[in-house]
């Protein structure tokens, strides 16, 4: 018995382009911006002209949905592989504008030389040279007349053979009769299978995910405003990184500028904060999970297709409601009030720069919690504390690092069943017992990764607790984070290298302190027993060599802030491994103190 769940049919290019123009095949308007170079468009046309194969297209017909009156409606075909090729054909042959990866709308003009039968990307020199037809789209225009085109060409090129030119232009015009294979996936395939196929067939070109498939699904829907919603997601992400892009949207996309979305995101033009620059995957995860109470994006694709999870049928009324809910979720995500307050909460926990933010999924779920809390009218002070603590818990326990979708789905369903505050409180108590701070965390801190969540949490703790930089009298860790800081090795790197220690050993996070670069430079490669003795002298009237602290009490307090034993000033320099063990325990206790005041 065959397991084949698809059919393969050759279709003339002309037919495929007609289907695209009529909407029978949906190419999401900005599913992914057109990423091909113009030379690839030229090469595609050249291959077609010479009769070479150009690969298969893969489409999936949306499941048939039941309309409100009970009648069935066959869905459009969604192109899940081949968008760039079809877009290239639309651009090259039909003169359609494309959106570049920089979100600029451009026309790609491919020129053709009838005498040499060469294609080239049009440029100023070609436009001036009458031997070239500067835009092949002229040959494929609905009102094009090959006799007229031949006469025009020969008038500009008297030496050209009229008959030969006519035949060549005829050959060029016939490339739309070339066949391309269309693989159509069975419409009764479940969403998960189609998603898997989508990711697999695209993996050679660019890394794609369920979020990409969801975006294709959204953009292909004009009935319920999916095409405009897709732009809202894309444009918000772009504006968060490049606020100056606003002018280009206003000028180049009048329809979007007139929509309800742009006024909701205009505030981004004045924002230079990069503490949370979401991607479209982040936006979809947050909006969907917060709004629908589900964590798996395959469920979003199913709901937007109209799937009734009870009956396993597809109903138009469910598709309509799902688009409306997703739109609501996106509007809540992009709200200035929500976004500002959420990023303010992150900063209030000590995560004041993007350098202190590790994985995005922990931030995403913290935003989901915030949005759910707002919707449930949780008092502001309680919600802020909850979000701070949950984010800290998430990074310290790696809650969303391995299988984020599964973890999102589990947590959001538990929140729905048990309530936001009771569930979050019980998880925090279970995941962060006393033994975590004194036993597990010091062991986890045996790492050399400067981007380790434990070191990021430690630096956030220093910011929140108002600590001064290592050996700084006035400069705080916050000042250093917001400007320039060095990570100084307490046992200097060069000093340890001379003892034969490897990178993974001398770069232990328990050997790192946050310091001013001038202090770091002044210490250089000196052994700790040397420079700590000089620090002790500095506090007894000796020369000021490192920073401005001259009082013993103040120096001891500064060492405590950096989780360093005060005995270092008395010449009690332990062996390096003993120092690391001692300091990991002190750093873990600082993180605990920080967590308790969040």
Coordinates of C-alpha atoms in Angstrom, one line a residue:
X1 CA 0.0 0.0 0.0
X2 CA 1.4 3.4 -1.0
X3 CA 2.2 5.9 1.8
X4 CA 2.4 8.8 -0.7
X5 CA 0.5 11.8 0.5
X6 CA 1.1 14.1 -2.4
X7 CA 0.6 14.4 -6.2
X8 CA 3.0 15.8 -8.8
X9 CA 1.7 17.6 -11.8
X10 CA 3.5 19.7 -14.4
X11 CA 2.0 23.1 -15.1
X12 CA 3.0 25.8 -17.6
X13 CA 4.6 28.7 -15.9
X14 CA 1.9 30.9 -17.5
X15 CA -0.8 29.0 -15.6
X16 CA 1.2 29.2 -12.3
X17 CA 1.6 33.0 -12.7
X18 CA -2.1 33.3 -13.5
X19 CA -3.0 31.4 -10.3
X20 CA -0.7 33.7 -8.3
X21 CA -2.2 36.8 -9.8
X22 CA -5.8 35.5 -9.1
X23 CA -4.9 34.4 -5.5
X24 CA -5.5 30.7 -6.3
X25 CA -1.9 30.1 -5.1
X26 CA -1.1 32.3 -2.1
X27 CA 2.3 33.7 -1.9
X28 CA 2.3 35.6 1.4
X29 CA 3.0 39.2 0.4
X30 CA 6.0 39.5 2.8
X31 CA 6.3 35.9 4.0
X32 CA 10.0 36.4 3.8
X33 CA 11.4 39.5 2.0
X34 CA 12.9 38.7 -1.4
X35 CA 16.4 37.7 -0.6
X36 CA 17.7 36.7 -4.0
X37 CA 20.3 38.9 -5.7
X38 CA 19.2 40.3 -9.1
X39 CA 21.8 38.0 -10.7
X40 CA 19.9 34.9 -9.5
X41 CA 16.7 36.3 -11.3
X42 CA 18.8 36.6 -14.4
X43 CA 20.1 33.1 -14.1
X44 CA 16.6 31.7 -13.6
X45 CA 15.4 33.3 -16.8
X46 CA 18.5 32.1 -18.6
X47 CA 17.8 28.5 -17.4
X48 CA 14.2 28.7 -18.6
X49 CA 15.3 30.2 -22.0
X50 CA 17.6 27.2 -22.5
X51 CA 15.0 24.7 -21.4
X52 CA 16.8 23.6 -18.2
X53 CA 14.8 22.4 -15.2
X54 CA 14.3 24.9 -12.4
X55 CA 13.1 22.6 -9.6
X56 CA 9.7 21.8 -8.1
X57 CA 7.3 24.0 -6.3
X58 CA 5.5 22.6 -3.3
X59 CA 2.0 23.7 -2.3
X60 CA -0.5 22.7 0.3
X61 CA -4.2 23.3 -0.1
X62 CA -5.6 24.7 3.1
X63 CA -8.1 22.3 4.7
X64 CA -11.7 22.7 3.5
X65 CA -13.6 24.7 6.1
X66 CA -17.2 24.9 6.8
X67 CA -18.7 28.3 6.2
X68 CA -21.2 29.9 8.6
X69 CA -24.1 28.7 6.4
X70 CA -22.8 25.1 6.6
X71 CA -21.4 25.0 3.0
X72 CA -17.8 23.8 2.4
X73 CA -15.1 26.2 1.1
X74 CA -11.9 24.8 -0.4
X75 CA -8.9 26.7 0.9
X76 CA -6.3 28.4 -1.3
X77 CA -3.1 26.6 -2.1
X78 CA -0.2 28.0 0.1
X79 CA 3.2 27.8 -1.5
X80 CA 5.4 26.3 1.1
X81 CA 8.5 25.9 -1.1
X82 CA 9.4 27.9 -4.2
X83 CA 8.3 31.4 -3.1
X84 CA 11.6 33.0 -4.1
X85 CA 11.5 31.4 -7.6
X86 CA 7.9 32.4 -8.2
X87 CA 8.6 35.9 -6.9
X88 CA 11.6 36.1 -9.2
X89 CA 9.3 35.1 -12.2
X90 CA 6.7 37.7 -11.2
X91 CA 9.5 40.3 -10.9
X92 CA 11.4 39.4 -14.1
X93 CA 8.6 38.5 -16.4
X94 CA 5.6 40.6 -15.2
X95 CA 7.5 43.6 -13.8
X96 CA 6.1 43.2 -10.3
X97 CA 7.9 45.1 -7.5
X98 CA 9.5 43.1 -4.7
X99 CA 10.3 43.9 -1.1
X100 CA 14.0 43.5 -0.3
X101 CA 15.5 42.3 3.0
X102 CA 16.0 46.0 3.9
X103 CA 12.2 46.5 3.4
X104 CA 12.6 48.6 0.3
X105 CA 10.3 48.2 -2.6
X106 CA 12.2 47.8 -5.9
X107 CA 11.8 46.8 -9.5
X108 CA 14.3 44.2 -10.8
X109 CA 14.8 44.7 -14.5
X110 CA 16.5 41.9 -16.5
X111 CA 17.8 43.0 -19.9
X112 CA 18.0 40.7 -23.0
X113 CA 20.4 40.9 -26.0
X114 CA 18.6 39.3 -29.0
X115 CA 21.7 39.0 -31.1
X116 CA 23.9 37.2 -28.4
X117 CA 20.9 35.7 -26.6
X118 CA 22.3 36.8 -23.3
X119 CA 20.5 38.0 -20.2
X120 CA 21.9 40.7 -17.9
X121 CA 20.7 42.7 -14.9
X122 CA 19.9 46.1 -16.4
X123 CA 22.3 49.0 -15.6
X124 CA 22.9 52.5 -16.9
X125 CA 25.3 51.3 -19.7
X126 CA 22.8 48.7 -20.9
X127 CA 19.9 51.2 -20.9
X128 CA 21.9 53.5 -23.2
X129 CA 22.9 50.6 -25.5
X130 CA 20.2 50.0 -28.2
X131 CA 21.5 46.4 -28.7
X132 CA 19.7 45.4 -25.5
X133 CA 16.0 45.2 -24.7
X134 CA 16.4 46.8 -21.3
X135 CA 13.5 45.0 -19.6
X136 CA 12.2 41.6 -20.7
X137 CA 8.9 42.3 -19.0
X138 CA 8.0 44.3 -22.1
X139 CA 7.9 41.1 -24.1
X140 CA 5.5 39.5 -21.6
X141 CA 3.1 42.5 -21.2
X142 CA -0.5 41.7 -22.0
X143 CA -0.6 44.1 -24.9
X144 CA 2.9 43.2 -26.3
X145 CA 3.2 42.7 -30.0
X146 CA 6.2 40.7 -31.1
X147 CA 6.1 42.2 -34.7
X148 CA 6.2 45.7 -33.3
X149 CA 9.0 44.8 -30.8
X150 CA 11.0 43.3 -33.6
X151 CA 10.5 46.4 -35.8
X152 CA 11.5 48.7 -33.0
X153 CA 14.6 46.7 -32.3
X154 CA 15.7 46.6 -35.9
X155 CA 15.1 50.3 -36.3
X156 CA 17.6 50.9 -33.5
X157 CA 20.0 48.2 -34.8
X158 CA 20.0 48.3 -38.6
X159 CA 22.7 45.7 -38.9
X160 CA 20.5 43.1 -37.1
X161 CA 18.8 40.3 -39.0
X162 CA 15.1 41.0 -38.8
X163 CA 14.0 37.4 -39.3
X164 CA 16.5 36.1 -36.7
X165 CA 15.6 38.7 -34.1
X166 CA 11.9 37.9 -34.6
X167 CA 12.5 34.2 -34.0
X168 CA 14.6 34.8 -30.9
X169 CA 12.0 37.1 -29.4
X170 CA 9.4 34.4 -30.2
X171 CA 11.5 31.9 -28.4
X172 CA 11.9 34.3 -25.4
X173 CA 8.1 34.8 -25.3
X174 CA 7.5 31.1 -25.2
X175 CA 9.4 30.5 -21.9
X176 CA 6.0 30.9 -20.1
X177 CA 4.9 27.7 -21.8
X178 CA 7.7 25.8 -20.1
X179 CA 6.4 23.4 -17.5
X180 CA 7.3 23.4 -13.8
X181 CA 6.4 20.5 -11.5
X182 CA 3.9 21.3 -8.7
X183 CA 3.9 19.0 -5.8
X184 CA 0.6 19.2 -4.0
X185 CA 0.4 17.9 -0.5
X186 CA -2.8 16.1 0.5
X187 CA -5.2 18.5 2.1
X188 CA -6.1 16.0 4.8
X189 CA -2.5 16.0 6.1
X190 CA -2.4 17.2 9.7
X191 CA -0.8 20.5 10.5
X192 CA 2.1 19.0 12.3
X193 CA 3.1 16.9 9.2
X194 CA 2.8 19.9 6.8
X195 CA 4.9 21.9 9.3
X196 CA 7.5 19.2 9.3
X197 CA 7.6 19.1 5.5
X198 CA 7.7 22.9 5.3
X199 CA 10.8 23.0 7.7
X200 CA 12.5 20.1 5.9
X201 CA 12.1 21.3 2.3
X202 CA 13.3 24.8 3.3
X203 CA 16.2 23.8 5.5
X204 CA 18.6 23.8 2.6
X205 CA 17.9 27.5 1.9
X206 CA 17.4 29.1 5.2
X207 CA 16.7 27.8 8.7
X208 CA 12.9 27.8 9.0
X209 CA 10.7 27.0 11.9
X210 CA 7.0 26.6 12.9
X211 CA 7.0 30.4 13.4
X212 CA 7.8 30.7 9.7
X213 CA 5.0 28.4 8.7
X214 CA 2.6 30.4 11.0
X215 CA 3.7 33.6 9.3
X216 CA 3.0 32.1 5.9
X217 CA -0.4 31.1 7.1
X218 CA -1.1 34.6 8.5
X219 CA 0.2 36.5 5.5
X220 CA -1.8 34.3 3.0
X221 CA -5.1 35.3 4.6
X222 CA -6.7 38.5 3.3
X223 CA -10.3 37.6 4.4
X224 CA -9.5 38.3 8.0
X225 CA -6.7 40.8 7.6
X226 CA -3.9 38.3 8.0
X227 CA -1.8 40.1 5.3
X228 CA -2.0 43.4 7.3
X229 CA -1.3 41.6 10.6
X230 CA 1.8 40.0 9.1
X231 CA 3.1 43.4 8.2
X232 CA 2.4 44.7 11.8
X233 CA 4.6 41.9 13.2
X234 CA 7.3 42.4 10.7
X235 CA 7.4 46.2 10.9
X236 CA 7.3 46.3 14.7
X237 CA 10.4 44.0 14.8
X238 CA 12.2 46.2 12.2
X239 CA 11.3 49.5 14.0
X240 CA 12.5 48.1 17.3
X241 CA 16.0 47.8 15.8
X242 CA 15.9 50.7 13.3
X243 CA 13.4 53.4 14.5
X244 CA 14.3 55.6 11.4
X245 CA 12.5 53.0 9.3
X246 CA 9.2 54.6 10.2
X247 CA 9.5 57.2 7.5
X248 CA 9.9 54.5 4.9
X249 CA 6.7 52.7 6.0
X250 CA 4.8 56.0 5.9
X251 CA 6.0 56.8 2.5
X252 CA 6.2 53.4 0.9
X253 CA 3.2 51.5 2.4
X254 CA 0.2 53.9 2.4
X255 CA -2.3 51.1 3.1
X256 CA -0.4 50.1 6.3
X257 CA 0.1 53.7 7.3
X258 CA -3.6 54.2 7.2
X259 CA -4.3 51.0 9.2
X260 CA -5.0 50.8 13.0
X261 CA -1.5 49.3 13.6
X262 CA 0.9 52.1 12.7
X263 CA -0.4 54.6 15.3
X264 CA 0.1 51.9 17.9
X265 CA 3.8 51.5 17.1
X266 CA 4.7 55.0 16.2
X267 CA 6.2 55.4 19.7
X268 CA 9.1 53.2 18.6
X269 CA 10.6 56.1 16.6
X270 CA 11.9 57.7 19.8
X271 CA 13.2 54.5 21.4
X272 CA 16.9 53.6 21.5
X273 CA 16.6 51.0 24.2
X274 CA 17.7 47.5 23.0
X275 CA 17.0 45.6 26.2
X276 CA 14.3 43.6 24.3
X277 CA 14.3 43.6 20.5
X278 CA 11.8 40.9 19.7
X279 CA 11.9 38.8 16.5
X280 CA 8.7 37.8 14.7
X281 CA 9.1 34.4 16.5
X282 CA 9.2 36.1 19.9
X283 CA 6.1 38.2 19.0
X284 CA 4.2 35.2 17.9
X285 CA 5.1 33.1 20.9
X286 CA 4.2 35.8 23.3
X287 CA 0.9 37.0 21.6
X288 CA -0.3 33.4 21.0
X289 CA 0.5 31.9 24.4
X290 CA -0.8 34.9 26.3
X291 CA -4.0 35.2 24.3
X292 CA -4.8 31.5 23.6
X293 CA -3.4 29.8 26.6
X294 CA -1.4 27.4 24.5
X295 CA 2.3 27.1 23.9
X296 CA 2.8 25.2 20.6
X297 CA 2.9 27.2 17.4
X298 CA 1.6 24.2 15.5
X299 CA -1.7 24.8 17.4
X300 CA -1.7 28.4 16.1
X301 CA -1.5 27.2 12.5
X302 CA -4.3 24.7 13.2
X303 CA -6.5 27.4 14.8
X304 CA -5.9 29.9 12.0
X305 CA -6.9 27.1 9.6
X306 CA -10.2 26.8 11.5
X307 CA -9.5 23.5 13.3
X308 CA -12.0 22.5 15.9
X309 CA -10.0 20.4 18.3
X310 CA -13.1 18.7 19.6
X311 CA -14.6 17.5 16.3
X312 CA -11.3 17.6 14.3
X313 CA -13.2 19.4 11.5
X314 CA -12.3 22.7 10.0
X315 CA -14.7 25.6 10.5
X316 CA -14.6 29.1 9.1
X317 CA -16.0 30.5 12.3
X318 CA -13.0 29.2 14.2
X319 CA -10.5 30.6 11.7
X320 CA -12.2 34.1 11.9
X321 CA -12.2 34.0 15.7
X322 CA -8.6 32.9 15.8
X323 CA -7.4 35.7 13.6
X324 CA -9.3 38.2 15.7
X325 CA -7.7 36.8 18.9
X326 CA -4.3 36.8 17.4
X327 CA -4.7 40.4 16.3
X328 CA -5.8 41.3 19.9
X329 CA -2.7 39.5 21.2
X330 CA -0.4 41.4 18.8
X331 CA -2.0 44.8 19.7
X332 CA -1.4 44.0 23.4
X333 CA 2.2 43.0 22.7
X334 CA 3.0 46.3 20.8
X335 CA 1.2 48.6 23.3
X336 CA 3.6 51.3 24.5
X337 CA 2.2 51.0 28.0
X338 CA 2.7 47.2 28.2
X339 CA 6.1 47.1 26.4
X340 CA 7.5 50.1 28.4
X341 CA 6.3 48.7 31.8
X342 CA 7.6 45.2 31.0
X343 CA 11.1 46.4 30.0
X344 CA 11.1 48.7 33.1
X345 CA 10.4 45.6 35.3
X346 CA 13.4 43.9 33.7
X347 CA 15.6 46.9 34.4
X348 CA 14.3 47.2 38.0
X349 CA 15.7 43.6 38.5
X350 CA 19.1 44.8 37.5
X351 CA 19.0 43.7 33.9
X352 CA 19.8 47.2 32.6
X353 CA 21.4 46.4 29.2
X354 CA 20.9 43.9 26.5
X355 CA 24.3 42.4 27.4
X356 CA 22.7 41.1 30.7
X357 CA 19.9 39.4 28.9
X358 CA 20.6 35.8 28.0
X359 CA 18.1 33.6 26.1
X360 CA 15.1 35.3 24.6
X361 CA 12.6 32.6 25.7
X362 CA 12.9 33.5 29.4
X363 CA 12.1 37.1 28.5
X364 CA 9.2 36.0 26.3
X365 CA 7.6 34.0 29.0
X366 CA 8.1 36.8 31.5
X367 CA 6.2 39.1 29.1
X368 CA 3.5 36.5 28.8
X369 CA 3.2 36.5 32.6
X370 CA 3.0 40.3 32.6
X371 CA 0.3 40.3 29.9
X372 CA -1.8 37.6 31.6
X373 CA -1.4 39.4 34.9
X374 CA -2.6 42.7 33.4
X375 CA -5.6 40.9 31.8
X376 CA -6.4 39.4 35.2
X377 CA -6.0 42.7 37.0
X378 CA -3.3 41.5 39.3
X379 CA -2.2 44.6 41.4
X380 CA 0.7 46.3 39.8
X381 CA 3.2 45.9 42.7
X382 CA 2.4 42.1 43.0
X383 CA 2.7 41.7 39.2
X384 CA 6.0 43.4 39.0
X385 CA 7.5 41.3 41.8
X386 CA 6.1 38.1 40.2
X387 CA 7.6 39.0 36.8
X388 CA 11.0 39.8 38.2
X389 CA 11.1 36.6 40.3
X390 CA 9.8 34.4 37.5
X391 CA 12.4 35.8 35.0
X392 CA 15.2 35.2 37.6
X393 CA 13.9 31.7 38.2
X394 CA 13.7 31.0 34.5
X395 CA 17.3 31.9 33.8
X396 CA 18.8 30.3 37.0
X397 CA 17.0 27.0 36.3
X398 CA 17.2 27.1 32.5
X399 CA 13.5 26.6 32.4
X400 CA 13.0 27.5 28.7
X401 CA 16.3 26.4 27.2
X402 CA 15.8 22.8 26.1
X403 CA 12.2 22.5 24.8
X404 CA 10.7 26.0 25.1
X405 CA 7.4 25.2 23.3
X406 CA 6.8 22.2 25.7
X407 CA 7.7 24.3 28.7
X408 CA 5.5 27.2 27.5
X409 CA 2.6 24.9 26.9
X410 CA 2.9 23.2 30.3
X411 CA 3.3 26.5 32.3
X412 CA 0.4 28.4 30.6
X413 CA -2.0 25.5 31.0
X414 CA -1.0 25.2 34.7
X415 CA -1.6 28.9 35.1
X416 CA -5.1 28.5 33.6
X417 CA -5.9 25.6 35.9
X418 CA -4.4 26.9 39.2
X419 CA -4.3 30.6 38.8
X420 CA -1.3 32.9 38.0
X421 CA -0.1 33.8 41.5
X422 CA -0.7 30.4 43.3
X423 CA 1.1 28.5 40.5
X424 CA 4.0 30.8 40.1
X425 CA 4.6 30.9 43.9
X426 CA 4.5 27.1 44.2
X427 CA 7.0 26.7 41.3
X428 CA 9.4 29.2 42.8
X429 CA 9.3 27.5 46.2
X430 CA 9.8 24.1 44.7
X431 CA 12.6 25.1 42.2
X432 CA 14.6 27.4 44.5
X433 CA 14.7 25.7 48.0
X434 CA 17.4 26.6 50.5
X435 CA 19.6 23.8 49.2
X436 CA 19.6 25.3 45.8
X437 CA 21.5 28.4 47.0
X438 CA 24.0 26.6 49.2
X439 CA 24.5 23.4 47.3
X440 CA 23.4 23.3 43.7
X441 CA 24.1 26.9 42.6
X442 CA 27.8 27.0 43.7
X443 CA 28.3 23.8 41.7
X444 CA 26.6 25.2 38.6
X445 CA 28.9 28.2 38.8
X446 CA 31.9 26.0 37.9
X447 CA 31.9 27.4 34.4
X448 CA 34.0 29.6 32.2
X449 CA 31.2 31.1 30.1
X450 CA 30.9 34.9 30.6
X451 CA 27.4 34.5 29.1
X452 CA 26.5 31.9 31.7
X453 CA 23.0 32.8 33.3
X454 CA 24.6 32.6 36.7
X455 CA 27.2 35.3 35.9
X456 CA 24.5 37.5 34.3
X457 CA 22.3 37.1 37.4
X458 CA 25.4 37.9 39.6
X459 CA 26.0 41.2 37.6
X460 CA 22.3 42.0 37.7
X461 CA 22.4 41.4 41.5
X462 CA 25.3 43.9 41.8
X463 CA 23.4 46.5 39.8
X464 CA 20.2 46.0 41.9
X465 CA 22.1 46.1 45.2
X466 CA 23.9 49.3 44.3
X467 CA 27.4 47.7 44.5
X468 CA 30.5 49.7 43.6
X469 CA 32.9 48.4 40.9
X470 CA 35.9 46.3 42.1
X471 CA 38.2 48.8 44.0
X472 CA 36.1 51.8 42.9
X473 CA 35.4 54.4 45.5
X474 CA 32.6 56.2 43.5
X475 CA 31.8 54.3 40.3
X476 CA 29.0 51.8 40.7
X477 CA 28.5 48.5 38.7
X478 CA 25.4 50.2 37.2
X479 CA 27.7 53.0 35.9
X480 CA 30.0 50.5 34.5
X481 CA 27.3 48.4 32.8
X482 CA 25.8 51.5 31.2
X483 CA 29.1 52.7 29.9
X484 CA 32.3 50.6 29.7
X485 CA 33.4 47.9 32.0
X486 CA 36.1 45.3 32.1
X487 CA 35.9 41.8 33.5
X488 CA 39.0 41.6 35.7
X489 CA 40.5 38.3 36.7
X490 CA 41.2 38.3 40.4
X491 CA 44.0 35.8 39.8
X492 CA 45.2 37.6 36.6
X493 CA 45.0 35.6 33.4
X494 CA 48.7 35.9 32.4
X495 CA 49.7 35.0 35.9
X496 CA 47.7 31.7 35.7
X497 CA 48.8 31.0 32.1
X498 CA 52.5 31.0 33.3
X499 CA 51.4 28.3 35.7
X500 CA 50.1 26.2 32.8
X501 CA 46.4 26.6 33.4
X502 CA 44.1 26.3 30.4
X503 CA 41.6 28.8 29.2
X504 CA 38.7 27.0 30.8
X505 CA 40.5 27.1 34.1
X506 CA 41.7 30.7 34.3
X507 CA 38.4 32.0 32.8
X508 CA 36.2 30.7 35.6
X509 CA 33.3 33.1 36.4
X510 CA 34.3 32.8 40.0
X511 CA 37.6 34.5 39.0
X512 CA 35.7 37.5 37.4
X513 CA 35.0 40.8 39.0
X514 CA 33.4 43.9 37.3
X515 CA 36.0 46.7 37.3
X516 CA 37.0 50.0 35.6
X517 CA 39.3 49.3 32.7
X518 CA 42.0 51.6 34.3
X519 CA 42.1 49.5 37.4
X520 CA 42.2 46.3 35.4
X521 CA 45.1 47.8 33.4
X522 CA 47.0 49.0 36.5
X523 CA 46.9 45.5 38.0
X524 CA 48.0 43.8 34.8
X525 CA 49.6 40.4 35.3
X526 CA 50.6 40.9 39.0
X527 CA 50.1 37.9 41.3
X528 CA 47.2 38.5 43.8
X529 CA 49.7 38.3 46.7
X530 CA 51.5 41.2 45.2
X531 CA 48.7 43.6 44.4
X532 CA 46.6 42.8 47.5
X533 CA 49.6 43.6 49.6
X534 CA 49.8 47.0 47.7
X535 CA 46.1 47.5 48.4
X536 CA 46.7 47.0 52.1
X537 CA 49.5 49.6 52.0
X538 CA 47.2 51.9 50.1
X539 CA 44.9 51.8 53.1
X540 CA 47.8 52.6 55.5
X541 CA 49.0 55.8 53.9
X542 CA 50.8 54.2 51.0
X543 CA 50.7 55.3 47.3
X544 CA 47.3 55.2 45.6
X545 CA 47.9 52.6 42.8
X546 CA 44.5 51.1 42.3
X547 CA 41.3 53.2 42.5
X548 CA 40.7 55.9 45.1
X549 CA 39.9 53.9 48.3
X550 CA 42.3 54.7 51.1
X551 CA 40.4 53.5 54.2
X552 CA 40.7 49.9 55.4
X553 CA 37.0 49.7 56.4
X554 CA 35.9 51.0 53.0
X555 CA 38.3 48.6 51.2
X556 CA 36.9 45.6 53.1
X557 CA 33.3 46.7 52.3
X558 CA 34.3 47.0 48.6
X559 CA 35.7 43.4 48.6
X560 CA 32.5 42.2 50.3
X561 CA 30.5 43.8 47.4
X562 CA 32.5 41.8 44.9
X563 CA 32.1 38.6 47.0
X564 CA 35.8 38.5 47.9
X565 CA 37.1 37.3 51.3
X566 CA 38.4 40.3 53.3
X567 CA 41.3 38.0 54.4
X568 CA 42.9 38.7 51.0
X569 CA 44.1 42.1 52.5
X570 CA 45.9 40.3 55.3
X571 CA 48.0 38.2 52.9
X572 CA 45.6 35.2 53.2
X573 CA 45.8 34.3 49.5
X574 CA 44.4 30.8 49.2
X575 CA 45.4 28.3 46.4
X576 CA 43.5 29.1 43.2
X577 CA 41.1 26.2 43.4
X578 CA 40.3 26.9 47.1
X579 CA 39.7 30.5 46.2
X580 CA 37.2 29.5 43.4
X581 CA 35.2 27.2 45.7
X582 CA 35.1 29.9 48.4
X583 CA 34.0 32.6 46.0
X584 CA 31.3 30.5 44.3
X585 CA 29.6 30.1 47.6
X586 CA 29.8 33.9 48.3
X587 CA 28.5 34.7 44.8
X588 CA 25.6 32.3 45.2
X589 CA 24.6 33.9 48.5
X590 CA 24.7 37.4 46.8
X591 CA 22.3 36.0 44.1
X592 CA 20.1 34.7 46.9
X593 CA 20.0 38.1 48.7
X594 CA 19.2 39.7 45.3
X595 CA 16.4 37.2 44.6
X596 CA 14.8 37.8 48.0
X597 CA 14.4 41.5 47.4
X598 CA 13.1 41.3 43.8

